[in-house]
XYZ file of C-alpha atoms in Angstrom:
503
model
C 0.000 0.000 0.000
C 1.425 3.537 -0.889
C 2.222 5.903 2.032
C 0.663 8.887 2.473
C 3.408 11.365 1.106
C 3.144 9.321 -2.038
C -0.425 9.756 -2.324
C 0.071 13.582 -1.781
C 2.076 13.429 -4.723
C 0.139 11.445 -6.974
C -2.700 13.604 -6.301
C -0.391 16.917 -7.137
C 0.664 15.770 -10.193
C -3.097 15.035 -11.415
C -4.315 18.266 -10.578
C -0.705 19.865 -12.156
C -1.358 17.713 -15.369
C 2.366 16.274 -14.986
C 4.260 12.619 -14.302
C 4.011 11.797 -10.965
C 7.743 10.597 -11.429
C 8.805 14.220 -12.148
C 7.462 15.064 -8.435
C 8.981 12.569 -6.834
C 12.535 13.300 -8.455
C 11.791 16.559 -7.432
C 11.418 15.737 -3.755
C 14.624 13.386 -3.905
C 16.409 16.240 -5.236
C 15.177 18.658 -2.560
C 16.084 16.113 -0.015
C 19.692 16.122 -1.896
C 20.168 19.341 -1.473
C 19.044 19.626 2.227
C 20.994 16.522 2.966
C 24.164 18.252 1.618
C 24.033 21.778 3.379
C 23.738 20.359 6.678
C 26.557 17.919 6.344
C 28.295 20.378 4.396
C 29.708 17.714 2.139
C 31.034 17.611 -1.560
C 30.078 14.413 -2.031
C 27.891 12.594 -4.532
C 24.740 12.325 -2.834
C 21.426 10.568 -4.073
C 18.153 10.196 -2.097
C 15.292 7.368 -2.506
C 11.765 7.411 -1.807
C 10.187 4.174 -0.591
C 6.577 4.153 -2.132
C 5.298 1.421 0.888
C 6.511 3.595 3.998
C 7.208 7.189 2.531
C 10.321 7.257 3.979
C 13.360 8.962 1.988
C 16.364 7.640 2.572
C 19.726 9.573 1.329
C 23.070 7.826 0.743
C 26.406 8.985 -0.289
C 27.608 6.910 -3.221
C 30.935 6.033 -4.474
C 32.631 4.761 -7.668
C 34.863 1.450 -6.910
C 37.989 1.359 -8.932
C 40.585 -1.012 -9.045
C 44.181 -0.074 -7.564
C 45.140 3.663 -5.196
C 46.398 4.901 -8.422
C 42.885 5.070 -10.197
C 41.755 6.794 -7.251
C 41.607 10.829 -8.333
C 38.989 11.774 -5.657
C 38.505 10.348 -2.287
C 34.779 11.719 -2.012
C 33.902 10.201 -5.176
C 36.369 6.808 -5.825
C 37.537 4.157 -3.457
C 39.171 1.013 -3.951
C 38.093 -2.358 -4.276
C 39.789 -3.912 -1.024
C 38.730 -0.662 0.960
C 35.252 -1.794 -0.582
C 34.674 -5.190 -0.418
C 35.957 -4.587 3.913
C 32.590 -2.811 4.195
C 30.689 -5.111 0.884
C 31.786 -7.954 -0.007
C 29.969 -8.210 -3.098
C 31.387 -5.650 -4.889
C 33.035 -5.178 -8.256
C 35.012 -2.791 -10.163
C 32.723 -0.264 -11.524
C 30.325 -0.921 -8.787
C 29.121 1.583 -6.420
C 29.485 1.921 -2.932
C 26.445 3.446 -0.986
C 26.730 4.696 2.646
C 23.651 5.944 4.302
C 23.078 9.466 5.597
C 20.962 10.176 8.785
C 18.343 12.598 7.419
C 15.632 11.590 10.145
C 15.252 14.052 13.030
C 18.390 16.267 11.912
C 17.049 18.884 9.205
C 15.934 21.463 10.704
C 13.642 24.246 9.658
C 15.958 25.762 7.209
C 16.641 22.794 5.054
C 12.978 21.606 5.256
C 12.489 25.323 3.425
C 14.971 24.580 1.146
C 13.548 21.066 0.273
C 10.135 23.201 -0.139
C 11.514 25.889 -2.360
C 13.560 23.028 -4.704
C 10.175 21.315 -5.236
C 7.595 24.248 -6.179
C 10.575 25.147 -8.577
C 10.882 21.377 -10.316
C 6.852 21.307 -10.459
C 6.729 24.681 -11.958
C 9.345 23.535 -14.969
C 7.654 20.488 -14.948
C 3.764 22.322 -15.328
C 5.514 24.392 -18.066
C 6.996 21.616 -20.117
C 3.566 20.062 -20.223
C 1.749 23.159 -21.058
C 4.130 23.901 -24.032
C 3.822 20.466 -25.739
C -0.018 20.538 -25.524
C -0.662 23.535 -26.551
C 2.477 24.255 -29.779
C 0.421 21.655 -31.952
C -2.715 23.282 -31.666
C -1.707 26.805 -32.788
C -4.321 28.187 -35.628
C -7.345 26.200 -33.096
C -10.548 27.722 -32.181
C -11.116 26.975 -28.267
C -13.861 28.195 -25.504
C -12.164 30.669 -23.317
C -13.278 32.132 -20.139
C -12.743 35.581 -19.505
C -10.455 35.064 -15.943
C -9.119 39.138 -15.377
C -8.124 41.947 -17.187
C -4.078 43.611 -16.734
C -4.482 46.343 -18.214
C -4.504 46.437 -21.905
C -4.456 42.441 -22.088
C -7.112 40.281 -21.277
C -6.358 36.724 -19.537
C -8.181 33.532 -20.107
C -8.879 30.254 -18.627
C -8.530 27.734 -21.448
C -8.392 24.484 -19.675
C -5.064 23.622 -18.444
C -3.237 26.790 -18.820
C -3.967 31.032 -18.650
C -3.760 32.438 -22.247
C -3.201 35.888 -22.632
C -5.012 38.566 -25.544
C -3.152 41.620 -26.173
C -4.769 44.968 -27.344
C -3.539 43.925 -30.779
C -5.147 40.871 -31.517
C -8.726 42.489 -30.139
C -11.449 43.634 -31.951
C -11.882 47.547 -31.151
C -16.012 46.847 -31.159
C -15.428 44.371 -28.038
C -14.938 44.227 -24.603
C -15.071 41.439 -22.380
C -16.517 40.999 -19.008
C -15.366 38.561 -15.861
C -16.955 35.011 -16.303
C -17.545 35.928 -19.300
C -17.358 32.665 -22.426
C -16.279 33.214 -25.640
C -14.274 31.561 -28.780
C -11.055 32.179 -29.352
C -8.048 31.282 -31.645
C -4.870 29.883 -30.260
C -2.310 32.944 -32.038
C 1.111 31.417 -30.878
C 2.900 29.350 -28.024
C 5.831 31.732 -27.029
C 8.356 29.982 -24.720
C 9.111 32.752 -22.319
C 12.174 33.086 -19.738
C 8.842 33.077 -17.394
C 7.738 29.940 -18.960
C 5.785 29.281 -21.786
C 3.022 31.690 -22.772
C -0.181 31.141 -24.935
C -1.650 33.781 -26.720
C -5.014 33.853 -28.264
C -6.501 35.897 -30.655
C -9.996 37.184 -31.973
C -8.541 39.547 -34.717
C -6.910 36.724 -36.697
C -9.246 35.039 -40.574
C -9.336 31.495 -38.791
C -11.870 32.850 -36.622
C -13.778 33.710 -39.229
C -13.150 30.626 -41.348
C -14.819 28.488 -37.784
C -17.660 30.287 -37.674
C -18.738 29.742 -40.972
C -17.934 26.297 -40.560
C -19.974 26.355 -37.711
C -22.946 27.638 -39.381
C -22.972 26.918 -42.813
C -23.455 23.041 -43.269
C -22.229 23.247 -47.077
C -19.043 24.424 -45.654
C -18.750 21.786 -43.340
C -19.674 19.108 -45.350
C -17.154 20.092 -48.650
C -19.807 21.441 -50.648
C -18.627 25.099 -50.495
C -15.299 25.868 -50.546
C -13.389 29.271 -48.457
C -11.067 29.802 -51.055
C -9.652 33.234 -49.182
C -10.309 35.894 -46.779
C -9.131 39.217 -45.914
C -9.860 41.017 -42.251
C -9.960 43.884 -40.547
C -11.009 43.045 -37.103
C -13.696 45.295 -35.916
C -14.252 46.696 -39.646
C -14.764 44.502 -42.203
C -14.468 40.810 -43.910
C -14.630 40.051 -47.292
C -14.620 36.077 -47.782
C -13.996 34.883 -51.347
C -16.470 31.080 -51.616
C -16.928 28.412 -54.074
C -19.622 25.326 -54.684
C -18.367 22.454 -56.041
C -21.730 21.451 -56.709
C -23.161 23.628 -60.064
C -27.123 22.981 -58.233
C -25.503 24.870 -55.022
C -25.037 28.719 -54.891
C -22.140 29.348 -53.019
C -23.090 33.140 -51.360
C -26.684 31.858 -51.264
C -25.566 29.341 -48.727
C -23.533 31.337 -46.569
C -25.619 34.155 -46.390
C -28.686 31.640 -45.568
C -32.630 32.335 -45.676
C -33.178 36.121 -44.939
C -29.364 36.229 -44.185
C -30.031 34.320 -40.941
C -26.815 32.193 -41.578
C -24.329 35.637 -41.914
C -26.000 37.619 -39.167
C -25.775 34.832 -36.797
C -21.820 35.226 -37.547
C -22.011 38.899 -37.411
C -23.826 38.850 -34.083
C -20.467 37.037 -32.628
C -18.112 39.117 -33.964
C -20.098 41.997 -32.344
C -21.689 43.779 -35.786
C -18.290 43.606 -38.206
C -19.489 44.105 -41.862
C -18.789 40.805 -43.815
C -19.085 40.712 -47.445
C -19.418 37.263 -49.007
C -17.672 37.254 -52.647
C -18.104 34.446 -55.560
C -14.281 33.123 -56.100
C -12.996 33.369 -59.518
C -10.251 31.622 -61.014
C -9.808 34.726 -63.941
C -8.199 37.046 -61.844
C -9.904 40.260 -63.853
C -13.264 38.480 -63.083
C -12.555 38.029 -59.482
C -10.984 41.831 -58.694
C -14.826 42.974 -60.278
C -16.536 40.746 -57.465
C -13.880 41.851 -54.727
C -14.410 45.774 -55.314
C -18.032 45.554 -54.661
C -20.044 47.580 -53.579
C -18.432 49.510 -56.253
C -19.476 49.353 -60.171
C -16.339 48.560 -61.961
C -15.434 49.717 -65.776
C -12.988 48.113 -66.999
C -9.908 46.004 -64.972
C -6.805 45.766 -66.766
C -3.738 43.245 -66.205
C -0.661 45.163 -66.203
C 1.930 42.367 -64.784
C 0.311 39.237 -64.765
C 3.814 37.844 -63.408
C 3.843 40.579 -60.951
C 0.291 40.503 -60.123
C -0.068 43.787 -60.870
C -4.232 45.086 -62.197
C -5.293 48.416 -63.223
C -8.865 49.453 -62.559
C -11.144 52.576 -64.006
C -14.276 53.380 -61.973
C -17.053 55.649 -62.811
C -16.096 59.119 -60.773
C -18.764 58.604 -59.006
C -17.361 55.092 -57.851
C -14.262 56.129 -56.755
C -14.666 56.676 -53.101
C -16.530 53.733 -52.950
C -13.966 51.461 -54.393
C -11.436 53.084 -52.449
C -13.611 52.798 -48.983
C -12.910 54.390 -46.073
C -9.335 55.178 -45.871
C -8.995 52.748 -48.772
C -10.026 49.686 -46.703
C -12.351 48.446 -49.626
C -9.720 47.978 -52.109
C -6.668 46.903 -49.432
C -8.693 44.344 -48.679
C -9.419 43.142 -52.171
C -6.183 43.223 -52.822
C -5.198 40.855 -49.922
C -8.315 38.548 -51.208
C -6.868 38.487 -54.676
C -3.296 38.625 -53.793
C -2.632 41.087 -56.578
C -1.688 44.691 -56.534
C -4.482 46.779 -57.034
C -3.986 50.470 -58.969
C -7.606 52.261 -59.041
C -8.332 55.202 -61.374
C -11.445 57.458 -62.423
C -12.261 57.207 -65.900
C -11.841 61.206 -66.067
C -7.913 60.463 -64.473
C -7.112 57.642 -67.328
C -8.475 59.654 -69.879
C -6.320 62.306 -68.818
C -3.393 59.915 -68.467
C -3.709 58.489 -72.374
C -3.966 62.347 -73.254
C -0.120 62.772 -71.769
C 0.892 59.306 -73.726
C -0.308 60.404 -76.794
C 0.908 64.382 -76.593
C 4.345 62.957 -75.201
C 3.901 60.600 -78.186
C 3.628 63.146 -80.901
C 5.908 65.319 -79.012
C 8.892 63.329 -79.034
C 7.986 61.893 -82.230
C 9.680 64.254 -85.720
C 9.569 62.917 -88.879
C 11.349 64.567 -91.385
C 8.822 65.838 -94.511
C 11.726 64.144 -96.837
C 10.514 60.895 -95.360
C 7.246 60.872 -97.235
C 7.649 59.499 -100.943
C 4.550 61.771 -101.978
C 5.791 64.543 -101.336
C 8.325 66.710 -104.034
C 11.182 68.593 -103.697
C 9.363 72.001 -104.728
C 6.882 71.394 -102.460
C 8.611 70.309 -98.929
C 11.008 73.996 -99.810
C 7.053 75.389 -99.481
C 6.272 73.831 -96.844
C 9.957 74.441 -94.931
C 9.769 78.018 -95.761
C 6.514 77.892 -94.433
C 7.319 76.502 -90.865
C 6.309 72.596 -91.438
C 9.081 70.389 -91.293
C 7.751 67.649 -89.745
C 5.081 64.867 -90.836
C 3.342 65.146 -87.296
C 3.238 69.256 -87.963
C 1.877 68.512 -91.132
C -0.816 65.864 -90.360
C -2.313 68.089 -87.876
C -2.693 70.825 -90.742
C -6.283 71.655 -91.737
C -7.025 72.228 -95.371
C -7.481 75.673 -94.582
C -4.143 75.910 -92.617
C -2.475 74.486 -96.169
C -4.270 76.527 -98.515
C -3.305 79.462 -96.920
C 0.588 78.920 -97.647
C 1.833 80.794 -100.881
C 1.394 78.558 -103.682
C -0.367 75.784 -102.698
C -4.319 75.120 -103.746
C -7.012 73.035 -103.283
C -5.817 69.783 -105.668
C -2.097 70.425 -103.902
C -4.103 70.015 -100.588
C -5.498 66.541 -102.114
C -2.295 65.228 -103.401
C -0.502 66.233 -99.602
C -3.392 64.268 -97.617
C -3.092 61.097 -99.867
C 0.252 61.232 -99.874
C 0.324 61.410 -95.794
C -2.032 58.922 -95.314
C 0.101 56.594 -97.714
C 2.659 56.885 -95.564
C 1.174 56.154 -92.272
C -0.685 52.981 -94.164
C 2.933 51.899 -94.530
C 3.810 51.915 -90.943
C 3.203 48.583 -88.832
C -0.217 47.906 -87.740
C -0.173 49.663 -84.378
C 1.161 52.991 -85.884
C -1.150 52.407 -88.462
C -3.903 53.163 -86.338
C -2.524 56.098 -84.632
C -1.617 57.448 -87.965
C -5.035 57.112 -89.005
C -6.562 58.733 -86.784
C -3.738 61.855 -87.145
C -3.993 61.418 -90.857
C -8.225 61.922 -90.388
C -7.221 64.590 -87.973
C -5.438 66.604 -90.507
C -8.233 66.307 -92.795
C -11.135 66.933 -91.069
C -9.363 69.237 -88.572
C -10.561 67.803 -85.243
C -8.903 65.897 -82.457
C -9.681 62.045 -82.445
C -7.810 59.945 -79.354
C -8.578 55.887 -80.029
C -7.569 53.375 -77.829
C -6.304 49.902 -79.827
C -8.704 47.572 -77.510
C -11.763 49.967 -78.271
C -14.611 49.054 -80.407
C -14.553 50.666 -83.643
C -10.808 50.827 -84.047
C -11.605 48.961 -87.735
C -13.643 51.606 -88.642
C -10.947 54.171 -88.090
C -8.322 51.945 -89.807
C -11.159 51.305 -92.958
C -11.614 55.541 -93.181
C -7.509 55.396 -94.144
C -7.021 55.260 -98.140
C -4.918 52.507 -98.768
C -1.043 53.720 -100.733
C -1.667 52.070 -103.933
C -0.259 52.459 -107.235
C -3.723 53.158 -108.832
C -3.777 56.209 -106.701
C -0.528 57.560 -108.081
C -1.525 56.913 -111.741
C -4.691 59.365 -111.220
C -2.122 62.328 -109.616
C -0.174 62.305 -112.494
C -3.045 61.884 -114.719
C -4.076 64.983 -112.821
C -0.922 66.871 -113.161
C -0.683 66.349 -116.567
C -4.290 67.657 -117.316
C -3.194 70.585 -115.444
C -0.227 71.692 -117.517
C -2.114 71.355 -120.494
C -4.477 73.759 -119.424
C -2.264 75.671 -119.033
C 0.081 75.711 -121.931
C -3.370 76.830 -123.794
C -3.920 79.597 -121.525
C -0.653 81.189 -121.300
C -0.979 80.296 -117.583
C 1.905 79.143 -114.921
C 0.687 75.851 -113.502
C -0.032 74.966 -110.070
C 3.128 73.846 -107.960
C 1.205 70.223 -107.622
C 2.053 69.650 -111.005
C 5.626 71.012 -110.836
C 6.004 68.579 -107.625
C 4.227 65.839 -109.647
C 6.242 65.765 -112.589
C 9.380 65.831 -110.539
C 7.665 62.847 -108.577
C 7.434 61.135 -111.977
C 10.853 61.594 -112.970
C-alpha cells in the first residue's frame, strides 16, 4: 500500500497535469540538497523514496575502482579492497552506498529549502507540459473564459493553462466581461524566460473561417469551398467562396434564408461588416466581385507575373472602391493577392492624353521621309514653318491653302500622300496614324484606344497607298499643264512637284 506522502504526490501531479515521477525526483532532489548543506559535504549524494513507507532515505555513493592509483577523488572513488571490507559483493565499476541520517536532523531551514527546490521542479515540470499541448494546436478555435483583465491584455482560462489577448489581436467593437465565455483562436505558443506563454486571438481570418464552418453546413460538409479571406477586425471581412456542386449557390448558402446564416456570424463578432464574394479563377473576373459595392469599368492586367491590375471606376465610384481610408480595395487586394492600382475614368483619360501628346511630341519625322511629297513642295512647306510629318498631319485644309502657292488639288495630293505613308507603318502605328492622318483632314482631335470598339472603322476611313492612286495624280498633273500651256498660264506647284515625282 502507498504511504501517504506518495499519495500527496500522486494527487499533485493530477491536478498539475504532470508525471508523478517528475514530483517525486523533485522531492529526492530537494532532499539532496538539504541533505548536503547540513553535512556540508562535496560528495555525490542521491536520495530514494520508498513508495510502501514514505520514507526517503539519502546515501552517499561512491565509484569502486581497481588499484590507489585510479583513485583521483577520495569523495567520489575508493578502492576495491577498501570496498569489499565494508561489501563484499562488490566489483570494479560498482558503487558503494553509505547511508546518511536525514531523520530528526534537518531542521527548519533545510525543510524550506527542500520546499523551495520542489515548487521550482513542479513549476518547470507544469511548463513543459503546457508547451507540448498547446504548440500543436496553434491556428485552433477553443472556448475561453474571460479570468481578469491587466491592463490592456485580457487573460483567459482555457483548460489547463492562462492564455493571454493583447490589445492587438482584439477587436476595437469588443470588450469582455469577468466570467464571461467566448471563442477564441490559439495565435502562438511563445516559450518565455517566465515559462511558456499562450496567446489567443480574436482579430486573426481562422476565426472567421470556424464560424462559418460552424454555421454553414455546405461548408462543413465540402460542398462550399473558403477559397480566401481578408480582415480587418472590428471593420470589415470580405470572404472569397466556391460550390463544387453547379445545383448549389455558393453566397446563397452562406448568407442563408433572410441572411439568418451571416447575421448569426455577425452577431459574434459583435456587428463587423462581412461581405461574401463568388471566387474566380480569372483574376480580372474576381478583382470585379472583390471591389463591390463599387461598379467597376474596366480592370486591366498590367503584370500578370507581378500581379499587378489596373482598374477605371465611374467618378462617381471612386470613393466607394477606395472605402474608407482605402479599406475596400486593401482588402481586395489581400483577397486576390494582386496589386491593385484604381483610377477614375476622367484620371485615365487624362493619363492616355499625356501618352499620346508625349507621343507626338517626341515623335519628328522629317517631310523628306514621305515618298509623296516633291522637292518644290517640302522647300514650301519648310519656308513655311512645317518640317515635320506630325506638324503637317495636324494641318487643316485651310491651314495648307493658306501657304503661298499651294491650292485646293495640292491640298489633295498632300493628304493622300500622308495617309500613304502612315498605311505603310506597322499595324499599331497604323492606327494612330489614321486617326492623325483623319485629324489633318477633317481638322478635329480624335484619341482611339487599340482595344476599343470601332478601331476597324478608323483603320477602314484610311485610303490605302496604292499604285492606282498615283496613276490618277499624275493623270491629274498632266491635265493641269495642259491647261495651261493653252492659256498662257503658270501651272499649279502640284504639277511642278508631280512631274518631278514622276521623274
Amino acid at each position: 500500500m502507498a504511504s501517504e506522502l506518495y499519495n500527496t504526490i500522486d494527487a499533485l501531479s493530477r491536478e498539475k497535469g504532470i508525471d508523478p515521477q517528475i514530483v517525486v525526483s523533485a522531492v529526492e532532489d530537494a532532499i539532496v540538497m538539504a541533505t548536503r548543506k547540513y553535512y556540508k559535504t562535496q560528495e555525490n549524494l542521491r536520495a530514494e523514496l520508498d513508495k510502501e513507507t514514505g520514507k526517503i532515505n539519502a546515501f552517499a555513493v561512491k565509484t569502486v575502482v581497481e588499484t590507489p592509483e585510479q583513485v583521483e577523488d577520495p569523495l567520489l572513488q575508493i578502492t576495491l579492497e577498501d570496498a569489499r571490507k565494508l561489501d563484499p559483493n562488490l566489483e570494479v565499476g560498482g558503487e558503494l552506498r553509505t547511508p546518511k541520517v536525514t531523520e530528526g536532523i534537518l531542521g527548519r531551514i533545510a525543510a524550506q529549502l527542500a520546499k523551495q527546490v520542489i515548487f521550482q521542479k513542479v513549476r518547470e515540470a507544469e511548463r513543459d507540459t503546457v508547451y507540448n499541448e498547446y504548440i500543436g494546436r496553434v491556428n485552433e478555435v477553443v472556448n475561453a473564459t474571460v479570468k481578469r483583465v491587466e491592463g490592456p491584455d485580457v487573460i483567459f482560462d482555457i483548460g489547463k493553462a492562462e492564455a493571454r489577448m493583447p490589445r492587438k489581436e482584439q477587436s476595437r467593437l469588443e470588450s469582455f466581461a469577468i466570467g464571461e465565455r467566448v471563442r477564441v483562436v490559439i495565435a502562438r505558443v511563445e516559450k518565455a524566460s517566465k515559462g511558456p506563454g499562450v496567446v489567443v486571438s480574436r482579430a486573426v481570418p481562422d476565426l472567421v473561417q470556424h464560424l462559418f464552418q460552424t454555421e454553414v453546413p455546405e461548408i462543413y460538409d465540402g460542398t462550399v469551398v473558403i477559397r480566401a479571406i481578408a480582415r480587418e477586425a472590428g471593420e470589415r471581412t470580405k470572404i472569397a467562396v466556391m460550390s463544387k456542386d453547379k445545383d448549389v449557390d455558393a453566397v446563397g448558402a452562406c448568407v442563408g434564408m433572410k441572411g439568418m446564416r451571416v447575421q448569426s456570424i455577425i452577431r459574434e463578432l459583435h456587428g463587423e461588416k462581412i461581405d461574401i464574394i463568388e471566387y474566380h479563377e480569372d483574376a480580372v473576373t474576381f478583382a470585379e466581385k472583390a471591389l463591390q459595392p463599387a461598379k467597376v469599368s474596366k480592370v486591366t492586367v498590367v503584370d500578370s507575373g507581378g500581379k499587378h491590375l489596373e482598374v477605371v471606376v465611374d467618378d462617381s465610384q471612386l470613393s466607394l472602391a477606395i472605402g474608407k481610408k482605402g479599406q475596400n480595395v486593401r482588402l481586395a487586394a489581400k483577397l486576390l493577392g494582386w496589386k491593385i492600382d484604381i483610377k477614375s475614368e476622367e484620371e485615365k483619360r487624362q493619363e492616355v492624353e499625356q501618352q499620346m501628346s508625349a507621343m507626338v511630341t517626341q515623335t519628328a519625322t522629317p517631310l523628306e521621309s514621305v515618298p509623296g511629297l516633291g522637292e518644290g513642295l517640302v522647300e514650301k512647306l519648310n519656308a513655311a514653318g512645317v518640317s515635320t510629318v506630325e506638324a503637317l498631319a495636324d494641318m487643316t485644309p485651310e491651314q495648307l491653302e493658306a501657304i503661298e502657292g499651294i491650292g485646293p488639288k495640292t491640298v489633295e495630293k498632300i493628304s493622300l500622300a500622308v495617309n500613304n505613308y502612315f498605311a505603310s507603318l506597322e499595324q499599331g502605328a497604323a492606327v494612330e496614324g489614321a486617326v492623325e492622318g483623319e485629324v489633318a483632314v477633317e481638322g478635329e482631335a480624335a484619341v482611339a484606344e487599340p482595344s476599343e470598339p470601332g478601331t476597324e472603322d478608323i483603320t477602314a476611313e484610311v485610303p490605302a497607298a496604292t499604285e492606282e492612286g498615283t496613276v490618277e495624280a499624275d493623270a491629274l498633273a498632266g491635265e493641269n499643264e495642259r491647261q495651261a500651256e493653252a492659256s498662257g498660264e503658270q501651272p499649279e506647284l502640284e504639277a511642278e512637284s508631280t512631274s518631278e515625282t514622276r521623274e
